[in-house]
Each structure stands twice: as C-alpha cells, then as structure tokens.
Coordinates of C-alpha atoms and ligand atoms in Angstrom, one line a residue:
M398 CA -0.1 0.1 -0.1
K399 CA 1.8 3.4 -1.0
I400 CA 1.1 6.5 0.7
E401 CA 0.7 8.8 -2.1
A402 CA -0.4 11.9 -0.1
I403 CA -1.7 13.1 3.2
T404 CA -4.4 15.6 4.0
L405 CA -4.0 17.5 7.3
R406 CA -7.2 19.6 8.3
E407 CA -8.7 21.6 11.1
I408 CA -12.2 21.3 11.9
Q409 CA -13.8 23.3 14.5
M410 CA -16.9 21.9 16.3
P411 CA -18.7 23.6 19.4
L412 CA -19.6 20.9 22.1
V413 CA -23.5 20.7 23.1
H414 CA -22.5 21.1 26.5
F415 CA -18.7 22.6 28.0
F416 CA -16.7 20.3 29.3
E417 CA -14.5 21.3 32.8
T418 CA -11.4 19.5 34.1
S419 CA -9.0 20.5 36.8
F420 CA -7.2 22.2 34.1
G421 CA -9.8 24.2 32.7
R422 CA -13.2 24.7 30.5
T423 CA -13.6 23.7 27.0
Y424 CA -16.5 24.8 25.3
S425 CA -15.6 24.1 21.3
R426 CA -13.0 21.6 20.0
R427 CA -10.4 22.3 17.2
I428 CA -9.8 19.2 15.8
L429 CA -6.8 18.2 13.6
L430 CA -7.8 15.2 11.0
V431 CA -5.9 13.3 9.2
T432 CA -6.4 11.3 5.6
A433 CA -3.7 9.0 4.2
H434 CA -4.6 8.6 0.6
C435 CA -3.1 5.2 -0.5
E436 CA -3.8 3.8 -4.2
G437 CA -7.7 4.6 -4.2
V438 CA -8.2 4.0 -0.3
D439 CA -8.4 6.7 2.1
G440 CA -7.7 6.3 5.7
W441 CA -8.6 8.4 8.3
G442 CA -7.2 9.6 11.8
E443 CA -8.0 12.4 14.5
S444 CA -5.4 14.0 16.5
T445 CA -6.3 14.2 20.3
A446 CA -4.1 16.9 20.9
A447 CA -6.0 19.9 22.2
E448 CA -6.6 23.2 22.0
D449 CA -4.4 24.0 24.5
P450 CA -1.2 22.5 26.2
F451 CA -2.9 21.5 29.4
Y452 CA -3.9 17.8 29.4
S453 CA -0.2 17.2 27.8
S454 CA 2.3 19.4 26.3
E455 CA 0.9 18.5 22.6
W456 CA -1.7 20.8 21.2
I457 CA -3.0 21.5 17.7
E458 CA -0.2 23.9 16.8
S459 CA 2.2 21.4 17.6
A460 CA 0.8 18.3 16.0
W461 CA 0.2 20.1 12.6
P462 CA 3.5 21.6 12.0
T463 CA 5.2 18.1 13.3
I464 CA 3.1 16.0 11.0
K465 CA 3.9 18.1 8.3
Q466 CA 7.4 18.7 8.9
Y467 CA 8.6 15.2 9.9
L468 CA 6.4 12.4 10.2
A469 CA 4.7 12.8 6.8
P470 CA 7.9 13.0 5.1
A471 CA 8.8 9.5 6.7
I472 CA 6.2 7.8 5.0
L473 CA 5.3 9.6 1.7
G474 CA 5.9 7.6 -1.2
R475 CA 7.0 4.5 0.7
T476 CA 5.2 1.2 0.4
I477 CA 4.0 0.3 3.6
S478 CA 1.7 -3.1 4.4
S479 CA 0.6 -2.2 8.2
G480 CA 0.0 0.7 10.4
R481 CA 2.3 -1.4 12.6
E482 CA 5.5 -0.1 10.5
C483 CA 4.6 3.5 11.5
P484 CA 6.2 3.5 15.4
S485 CA 9.7 2.7 14.0
L486 CA 9.5 5.2 10.9
F487 CA 8.8 7.7 13.4
G488 CA 11.2 6.5 15.6
K489 CA 13.9 9.7 14.9
V490 CA 11.1 12.0 16.4
R491 CA 11.0 12.0 20.3
G492 CA 7.6 12.5 21.9
H493 CA 4.8 14.3 19.8
R494 CA 2.8 11.2 20.6
M495 CA -0.4 12.6 19.6
A496 CA 0.8 13.6 16.2
K497 CA 2.1 10.5 15.6
A498 CA -0.9 8.5 16.9
A499 CA -3.1 10.8 14.2
L500 CA -0.9 9.7 11.3
E501 CA -0.2 6.2 12.2
N502 CA -4.3 5.4 13.1
A503 CA -5.1 6.7 9.7
V504 CA -2.5 4.3 8.3
W505 CA -4.2 1.5 10.2
D506 CA -7.8 2.8 8.7
A507 CA -6.4 2.4 5.4
E508 CA -4.8 -1.0 6.0
A509 CA -8.1 -2.4 7.1
R510 CA -10.5 -0.7 4.1
Q511 CA -7.9 -2.1 1.6
K512 CA -7.9 -5.6 3.2
Q513 CA -11.6 -5.1 3.3
Q514 CA -11.4 -5.9 6.8
P515 CA -12.8 -4.4 10.2
L516 CA -10.3 -2.6 12.0
W517 CA -11.3 -4.1 15.2
K518 CA -10.6 -7.6 13.4
L519 CA -7.1 -6.5 12.1
L520 CA -6.3 -5.5 16.1
G521 CA -7.1 -9.0 17.3
G522 CA -10.3 -7.9 18.9
T523 CA -13.0 -10.3 20.1
R524 CA -15.7 -8.3 21.7
R525 CA -18.8 -7.9 19.4
E526 CA -20.1 -4.9 21.9
I527 CA -18.0 -2.6 24.3
S528 CA -19.2 -1.4 27.6
C529 CA -19.6 2.2 28.1
G530 CA -19.3 4.8 31.0
V531 CA -19.4 8.4 30.9
S532 CA -16.9 11.2 31.9
I533 CA -18.9 14.1 33.8
G534 CA -17.0 17.4 33.7
I535 CA -17.1 20.1 36.9
Q536 CA -20.2 21.7 36.8
D537 CA -21.5 25.0 38.0
S538 CA -23.1 23.5 40.9
V539 CA -23.6 20.3 42.7
E540 CA -27.3 19.9 41.9
Q541 CA -26.6 20.1 38.1
L542 CA -24.1 17.4 38.2
L543 CA -26.4 15.3 40.1
E544 CA -28.9 16.0 37.3
K545 CA -26.2 14.9 34.9
I546 CA -25.8 11.8 36.5
A547 CA -29.4 11.0 36.8
T548 CA -29.8 11.5 32.6
E549 CA -26.6 9.3 32.3
L550 CA -27.7 6.6 34.8
A551 CA -31.4 6.7 33.0
A552 CA -29.5 6.3 29.6
G553 CA -27.9 3.1 30.9
Y554 CA -24.4 3.9 31.0
R555 CA -22.6 1.5 33.3
R556 CA -19.9 3.6 35.1
I557 CA -20.1 7.4 36.2
K558 CA -16.8 9.1 36.3
V559 CA -16.9 12.8 37.9
K560 CA -14.3 15.1 37.6
V561 CA -12.6 16.1 40.8
K562 CA -10.3 19.0 42.3
P563 CA -9.5 20.4 45.5
G564 CA -12.7 22.3 46.9
W565 CA -15.2 19.9 44.3
D566 CA -14.6 16.8 45.7
V567 CA -15.3 15.0 49.3
K568 CA -18.6 17.1 49.3
V569 CA -19.7 16.3 46.1
L570 CA -18.5 12.6 46.4
E571 CA -20.8 12.5 49.6
K572 CA -23.7 14.0 47.7
I573 CA -23.6 11.3 44.7
R574 CA -23.0 8.4 47.2
S575 CA -26.0 9.5 49.5
R576 CA -28.2 9.9 46.7
W577 CA -26.8 6.4 44.7
A578 CA -25.2 4.1 47.2
E579 CA -24.7 1.2 44.6
I580 CA -23.4 2.9 41.1
V581 CA -20.1 1.9 40.2
L582 CA -18.6 5.6 40.5
S583 CA -14.9 6.6 40.0
C584 CA -13.1 10.3 39.8
D585 CA -10.5 11.7 37.6
A586 CA -8.1 14.4 39.5
N587 CA -6.3 15.2 36.1
S588 CA -2.9 15.8 38.4
A589 CA -4.9 18.1 40.9
Y590 CA -3.3 16.8 44.1
T591 CA 0.2 16.4 45.7
L592 CA 1.8 13.7 48.0
D593 CA 1.0 16.1 50.9
Q594 CA -2.5 15.6 50.4
A595 CA -2.3 11.8 50.7
G596 CA -4.5 12.2 54.0
H597 CA -7.3 13.9 52.4
L598 CA -7.1 11.4 49.5
R599 CA -7.6 8.6 51.9
S600 CA -10.8 10.2 53.0
F601 CA -12.0 9.4 49.2
D602 CA -11.7 5.5 50.6
Q603 CA -15.0 5.6 52.1
F604 CA -16.9 6.2 49.1
N605 CA -16.3 2.8 47.6
L606 CA -14.7 4.0 44.3
L607 CA -14.0 1.7 41.5
M608 CA -10.7 3.8 41.2
I609 CA -9.3 7.2 41.5
E610 CA -7.7 8.3 38.4
Q611 CA -4.3 10.3 37.7
P612 CA -4.2 12.1 41.2
L613 CA -0.7 13.4 41.0
W614 CA 1.7 14.9 38.7
D615 CA 1.2 13.9 34.7
D616 CA 5.1 12.7 34.6
D617 CA 5.2 11.2 38.0
I618 CA 5.1 7.5 38.7
Y619 CA 7.0 6.9 41.5
Y620 CA 4.9 9.2 44.0
H621 CA 1.6 7.3 42.7
A622 CA 3.6 4.1 44.1
R623 CA 4.0 5.9 47.5
L624 CA 0.3 7.0 47.3
Q625 CA -1.2 3.5 46.1
K626 CA 0.2 2.2 49.4
E627 CA -1.5 4.5 51.5
L628 CA -5.3 4.2 49.8
R629 CA -7.3 1.5 49.7
T630 CA -9.0 2.8 46.6
A631 CA -7.4 1.7 43.2
I632 CA -5.2 4.2 41.6
C633 CA -5.8 4.4 37.7
L634 CA -3.1 5.9 35.6
D635 CA -3.9 8.2 32.5
E636 CA -1.6 11.1 31.7
S637 CA 2.0 9.4 33.4
I638 CA 1.2 6.1 31.0
I639 CA 2.8 7.8 28.0
H640 CA 4.1 4.5 26.4
A641 CA 4.7 0.7 27.3
R642 CA 7.8 1.1 29.4
A643 CA 5.9 3.4 31.4
A644 CA 3.0 0.8 32.0
A645 CA 5.5 -1.7 32.5
F646 CA 7.2 0.7 35.3
A647 CA 4.0 1.8 36.7
V648 CA 2.8 -2.0 37.3
E649 CA 5.9 -3.5 38.7
S650 CA 6.1 -0.5 41.2
G651 CA 2.7 -0.6 42.4
A652 CA 1.8 2.6 41.2
C653 CA -1.8 1.8 39.9
R654 CA -4.0 -1.4 39.9
I655 CA -5.9 -0.2 36.7
I656 CA -4.5 1.9 33.1
N657 CA -6.6 4.0 31.1
I658 CA -5.5 3.6 27.7
K659 CA -5.8 6.4 25.2
A660 CA -4.0 5.8 21.8
G661 CA -3.3 9.3 21.2
R662 CA -1.3 9.9 24.5
V663 CA 0.9 6.8 23.7
G664 CA 1.4 7.2 20.2
G665 CA -0.9 5.2 18.3
L666 CA -2.7 2.0 18.0
T667 CA 0.6 -0.3 18.0
E668 CA 1.8 1.1 21.6
A669 CA -1.7 1.0 22.8
M670 CA -2.1 -3.0 21.9
K671 CA 1.4 -3.4 23.5
I672 CA 0.1 -1.8 26.5
H673 CA -2.8 -3.9 26.2
D674 CA -1.1 -7.1 26.0
L675 CA 1.4 -6.4 29.1
C676 CA -1.4 -5.3 31.5
H677 CA -3.1 -8.6 30.4
A678 CA -0.2 -10.7 31.0
Q679 CA 0.3 -9.4 34.6
N680 CA -3.9 -9.1 35.4
I681 CA -4.0 -5.2 35.1
P682 CA -7.6 -4.3 33.7
V683 CA -7.6 -1.6 31.2
W684 CA -10.2 0.8 29.7
C685 CA -10.4 3.2 26.7
G686 CA -10.3 6.8 27.5
G687 CA -11.6 9.6 25.7
M688 CA -10.2 12.8 24.3
L689 CA -14.0 14.6 23.3
E690 CA -13.0 13.1 20.0
S691 CA -15.3 13.3 17.1
G692 CA -16.7 10.4 15.5
I693 CA -13.4 9.5 13.9
G694 CA -11.4 9.1 16.9
R695 CA -14.5 7.5 18.6
A696 CA -14.7 4.9 16.0
H697 CA -10.8 4.0 16.5
N698 CA -11.6 3.7 20.4
I699 CA -14.1 1.5 19.7
A700 CA -12.0 -1.1 17.4
L701 CA -9.4 -0.8 20.3
S702 CA -12.1 -1.4 22.9
T703 CA -12.9 -5.0 21.5
L704 CA -9.4 -6.1 22.8
A705 CA -9.9 -8.9 25.3
N706 CA -8.3 -6.8 28.5
F707 CA -10.7 -4.0 27.9
S708 CA -13.0 -5.4 30.8
L709 CA -14.1 -2.2 32.7
P710 CA -16.3 0.1 31.0
G711 CA -14.5 3.0 28.8
D712 CA -15.3 6.5 28.5
V713 CA -16.3 6.1 24.8
S714 CA -19.8 7.2 24.6
A715 CA -22.8 8.5 22.3
S716 CA -21.9 10.8 19.7
K717 CA -25.0 13.0 20.8
R718 CA -23.3 13.6 24.3
Y719 CA -20.7 15.9 22.4
W720 CA -22.2 16.9 19.3
K721 CA -25.3 17.9 17.3
E722 CA -24.4 16.2 14.4
D723 CA -21.5 13.9 14.2
I724 CA -18.9 13.5 11.3
I725 CA -19.7 9.7 10.9
D726 CA -22.5 7.7 9.8
P727 CA -24.1 6.2 11.5
E728 CA -23.4 8.4 14.5
V729 CA -22.1 6.3 17.7
Q730 CA -25.0 5.1 19.4
V731 CA -25.3 3.3 22.9
S732 CA -27.8 0.6 24.2
P733 CA -30.0 1.1 26.9
Q734 CA -27.7 -1.5 28.6
G735 CA -24.7 0.7 27.8
M736 CA -23.3 -1.2 25.3
I737 CA -22.0 -0.1 21.7
A738 CA -22.6 -2.5 19.1
I739 CA -19.3 -3.6 16.8
S740 CA -19.8 -3.0 13.1
D741 CA -18.5 -5.7 10.7
A742 CA -17.9 -3.0 7.9
P743 CA -14.5 -2.8 6.5
G744 CA -12.1 -0.2 8.2
T745 CA -13.2 1.6 11.4
G746 CA -17.0 0.8 10.5
Y747 CA -18.6 3.9 9.9
R748 CA -19.0 6.4 6.8
L749 CA -17.6 9.6 6.7
R750 CA -19.8 12.5 6.1
E751 CA -17.5 14.1 3.8
D752 CA -19.7 17.1 3.0
L753 CA -20.2 17.9 6.6
I754 CA -16.3 17.6 7.3
E755 CA -15.8 19.9 4.3
K756 CA -18.2 22.5 5.8
L757 CA -16.6 22.1 9.3
T758 CA -13.0 22.6 7.9
V759 CA -11.2 25.9 8.4
R760 CA -7.8 25.0 7.0
K761 CA -6.5 22.4 4.9
E762 CA -3.1 21.1 3.4
T763 CA -2.4 18.3 1.2
L764 CA 1.1 16.8 1.5
R765 CA 2.7 14.8 -1.4
A766 CA 6.1 12.9 -1.6
Ligands
OSB847 O1 -8.5 13.0 31.8 O2 -9.7 11.4 30.5 C1 -9.4 12.8 30.9 C2 -11.2 14.8 28.5 C3 -10.3 15.9 28.0 C4 -9.0 15.5 28.6 C5 -8.9 14.6 29.8 C6 -9.7 13.8 29.8 C7 -11.1 13.8 29.4 C8 -12.2 13.3 29.6 C9 -13.3 13.2 28.9 O3 -12.3 13.0 30.7 C10 -13.6 11.7 28.2 C11 -14.7 11.7 27.3 O4 -15.6 11.9 27.4 O5 -14.0 12.1 25.9
MG848 MG1 -8.2 10.9 32.7

C-alpha cells in the first residue's frame, strides 16, 4: 500500500455542553484530522492534541507542523503494509505522540479498508459489543452535576466518572453517594493533588470508588506508588502512561491497579496494543479513555476497546453527548444497556460525512512525496 498523499485539516466543532476538568473549561473543539491517501483507498485518523497544551504538552499547533515537517515525510511515497510499521518510521522524532498517533491510526484505517476487513479484527479484537461509561465534567453547581448523573444513568451507562479537584471533591462525592449508594463510580483528578494531600485523598476511600484516576503529577509514577500504598481505592493512571515502558514500570512499582489506555497519548494503536498486552499478562484491567473526540477518533477507540483485556467500561460514549451532528454515519449509539455494538464494515466501520467535514473545515493542506 503506497502512501501517495496525506491531507491535514482542522475542523471546528462546538460541544453540546462545556466540559470542565481541573485544568480548565472547553466549549468548542479544534480538531486535527489526517487522511492517508493510498492507491484509491483513504484512511482517516484524528489527533487528540487539544486546543491548549494543558492535558499534555502537545496541542493542535504543535501536532500540525510536526506531522507536516517530520512524520508525513517519513512515510510519503513509501509502500507500507501495516500501521504497525509506523512507530519505527517515526522513531527519530522524540515525543509528539499525539501527532504520531493521528497519522499511524489513519494508516491503520487505510490498511483495514484496503484488506476489506474491520479494523477491530485486524487489531485482534474479540468483543462484539463494548461496555460504556461516561466522564462528567465539573459543573456550576452540585445540583447540576446530580442532574447530569441521573440523565446518564437513565440512558444506561454502566459507570459514572466525575472530575474532581481541591474544593470539588469530598462534598460532591458525598452528595452522589447519598443519592446513589450502589452505582459504579469513579473520579478523575487530572493531576490536581500532591503527595502532601495523601491524608485528604485517603478520605475518598469511604466512597467505595472503582478507582481514582491520575491524582498526582502527569509526569510521575514513583509518588503514585507511594500514594497507592496509603489508599484502599485503586489508582488508575492516565497522563503518566506515555508508552509501554511507563506502563511496565507503573505496574511493577505498584503505582496503579488499573490503566486507562488512550491511543493518542501513547503514540498510536500499535503502542496501545502493547500496553494492553502487558497489562493482560499482569492481570491489570484496562479501559479506553476519551479526549472529546469527533466520530473518527471515537471509531478508533471503539475498535481498540474490542481487545480482551478492556474489561472495564470505557469513556467512549454516544456522539450525541458531545455533538449536535457528528461527522460519521451512523453516529455512535449506546444501547439502553450501556453498550456499543461493533460493526463488521471494513475500516473503522463508520462512513464519513465528507460534505459535513468539508463544511466544518477551517484549513486544509495536502502533502505529497
Ligand atoms: O482525563 O480522561 C481525561 C477529556 C479531556 C482531557 C482529558 C480527559 C477527558 C475526559 C473526557 O475525561 C472523556 C470523554 O468523554 O471523551
Ligand atoms: Mg483522565
């Protein structure tokens, strides 16, 4: 499969509802989409690099020139048989994992379409449906948060995750638990705490949480291992797991008991599968995180989630929670049982609404060998 051209484009999509984490509030997304044009077949990928370098040091304005000047030239004009070949071709570039993932995942989609196979099968997935949770951001009031949780439970979601930060944690969790004693509940701090606050974090143990996600620094594993020893609640790492070695170190050192896998954060589907496999071998359950993706990134997340060790509900949820209109057809739908059914169509299994994508595009550039 010859990579003849690569198109980069930015689309802008307003969120149905703002999303707030410990690092800030997002109202509208600027999304970098990548198309790999390969001998009559197009593969699509989405960068998870955000509007700002807050979740990670990457952002849309670093991903675009990195792909344009380094990653695309490494594969343009080449004949590649699989997305698996991308990591070594990108190997000279340090970091920039979200940029790498966008391009690698586009190649995976092209490969699957060219082989007339669903991407999930190509990845070695086995699940025919995947289990869904939701991530609910910080709201203007606790009442509004409770309202949102009620809506998502009624929709069938199997796990509720709420964002926390100092000042929006224990009191909020108390209110949730006093209304719903039994639901599967977890929280995500996005690095809002320090080890000095271990005593405070220990008080979360009373809420019987499935996990506390990324309580400490984004670049830390060692202090998470110290903290995990002091908590009954399982720590799940997100930001800290930037590649398979970090996952191995985290598991070996006892820094977490669960891992959130995001293909964007770790440099693409190949590395994501490596983390999945090593966690599987060590009995560490994983789940698929989300980054407020459009349908394209969402479809890749769904394919990844079909692998056997994705045994906990992920953050991959219905398109309509984010978008008035998604750019894929059909949109991602979640059943009243909180499941997404896996499509057998080739590639990611969803059609692209190219007219709508064109309408949302604010800049576009096609690169050739
Ligand atoms: O930490 O998982 C996170 C969104 C943006 C940045 C980081 C995170 C999130 C989410 C939302 O939790 C997950 C989603 O609904 O896509
Ligand atoms: Mg997280």
